[in-house]
Amino acid sequence: MRGLLIRLLLTALATASLTALASAPSYANGTVCGQTDPATGECLIWINVPGNPGTPGTPGDDGPEDTGSGAACYWDGTSQGITKPPPGPVPCTKNGAYWSNAYHCYISLVEPQPPAGDPSWQGHEPGDGAVYYCDQPQTGLLITIWTQDPPPNSGTGPTPREVAQIAIENMHLRAIDIGIAPEPGPDSIGLVGMPVWMWVKAPSSQNFGPITESASAGGITITATAKVLHITWDMGDGTEVVCDTAGTPYKPEFGRKDSPDCGHTYKKSSAGQAEDAYTVTATSSWVITWSGAGQTGTIRLDGLNRSTQIRIGEAQVLVN
């Protein structure tokens, strides 16, 4: 049911009008997961965080910024063997005509319609479909076309970002499985001043990346690639540790060494905390790069998280 609701939402996005898109908030600060499924680590609710283009991300977030929606209308003459001008966005309207990605031209109804028998009807009779002008300013081409239904108006279709979001949904991105030493559980306890190691347990394309998917809608095909930029570890003692790697799994032979890339040292015990344990939460920050429709862009996804608890005690010194 959840997957169906998400697909219905994305379908609704894909049919949003250009006017609605123009009034939508900027995506400069990215998209945040508002609720994570604790069983699967997948996001249940994504929330767009508005902001002004160029606004830096949250503290410690030094990755690429979210680039926004992209343009729904684009020119791409490569299927016609035309390389100049290169593919890229175009205005969705021009002199009363609208752009159609499917036809690679501006569409307007021929008025009045040609008389019966005119070659423009391509053997059809007046009233059976209609004849339209197809204006391609990139090549200086202006022709008439017959079609049963009005050519699709790409200005009312989805943006590249919205098509990329369909590709992202197909990735089934999820939070990491936490690897940590000392191990969670009532029979395991670490010590104040001893190194704690954190890592991604069994990293995969879906919980760490990279992963690539493509999607099509409204005459737009987008290919998106997602990977984790970094993982923010909330250690439960007021400390956050930002790790740019998946971390190194701890092995007994490492002894009391510090983790080479993702670790922490507690300065006080977890006594007095809920269940006498620190709650450790790992939150993934993803970067998705997309390309298509003669454009490229970046989407930031944050907030996929998973938690565990570890116990930290203090070594007792016996004095005779």
mmCIF file of N, CA and C in Angstrom, residues 31-32 34 56 68 84 88 107 126 131 139 149 201 232 272 291:
data_model
loop_
_atom_site.group_PDB
_atom_site.id
_atom_site.type_symbol
_atom_site.label_atom_id
_atom_site.label_comp_id
_atom_site.label_asym_id
_atom_site.label_seq_id
_atom_site.Cartn_x
_atom_site.Cartn_y
_atom_site.Cartn_z
ATOM 1 N N THR A 31 16.139 17.667 0.461
ATOM 2 C CA THR A 31 14.978 16.903 0.869
ATOM 3 C C THR A 31 15.357 16.032 2.058
ATOM 4 N N VAL A 32 14.502 16.019 3.061
ATOM 5 C CA VAL A 32 14.812 15.331 4.310
ATOM 6 C C VAL A 32 13.771 14.246 4.566
ATOM 7 N N GLY A 34 11.343 12.525 6.774
ATOM 8 C CA GLY A 34 10.657 12.880 7.999
ATOM 9 C C GLY A 34 10.363 11.695 8.888
ATOM 10 N N PRO A 56 23.919 27.978 2.070
ATOM 11 C CA PRO A 56 24.718 26.816 2.470
ATOM 12 C C PRO A 56 23.865 25.795 3.202
ATOM 13 N N GLY A 68 17.843 22.189 -7.659
ATOM 14 C CA GLY A 68 16.481 22.571 -7.997
ATOM 15 C C GLY A 68 15.823 21.642 -8.992
ATOM 16 N N LYS A 84 23.803 20.812 -33.307
ATOM 17 C CA LYS A 84 23.885 22.236 -32.969
ATOM 18 C C LYS A 84 22.553 22.891 -33.279
ATOM 19 N N GLY A 88 19.312 21.186 -24.591
ATOM 20 C CA GLY A 88 19.217 22.098 -23.467
ATOM 21 C C GLY A 88 17.810 22.627 -23.303
ATOM 22 N N ILE A 107 4.150 24.286 -30.912
ATOM 23 C CA ILE A 107 2.908 23.832 -31.525
ATOM 24 C C ILE A 107 1.858 24.941 -31.465
ATOM 25 N N PRO A 126 -11.419 17.002 -42.660
ATOM 26 C CA PRO A 126 -11.593 18.017 -41.617
ATOM 27 C C PRO A 126 -12.533 17.518 -40.521
ATOM 28 N N VAL A 131 -4.876 19.968 -37.900
ATOM 29 C CA VAL A 131 -3.572 20.298 -38.472
ATOM 30 C C VAL A 131 -2.945 21.393 -37.613
ATOM 31 N N THR A 139 16.341 25.141 -35.947
ATOM 32 C CA THR A 139 16.759 24.805 -37.315
ATOM 33 C C THR A 139 16.110 25.705 -38.369
ATOM 34 N N ASP A 149 -4.908 13.760 -31.791
ATOM 35 C CA ASP A 149 -5.039 14.487 -30.531
ATOM 36 C C ASP A 149 -4.019 15.615 -30.491
ATOM 37 N N LYS A 201 27.578 -1.816 8.441
ATOM 38 C CA LYS A 201 27.615 -3.266 8.381
ATOM 39 C C LYS A 201 27.057 -3.722 7.033
ATOM 40 N N THR A 232 26.327 10.919 9.619
ATOM 41 C CA THR A 232 26.450 11.647 10.883
ATOM 42 C C THR A 232 26.015 10.731 12.016
ATOM 43 N N GLY A 272 22.513 6.306 34.221
ATOM 44 C CA GLY A 272 21.575 7.414 34.346
ATOM 45 C C GLY A 272 20.857 7.747 33.059
ATOM 46 N N SER A 291 20.841 13.246 -14.919
ATOM 47 C CA SER A 291 21.093 13.822 -16.238
ATOM 48 C C SER A 291 19.978 13.379 -17.174
#
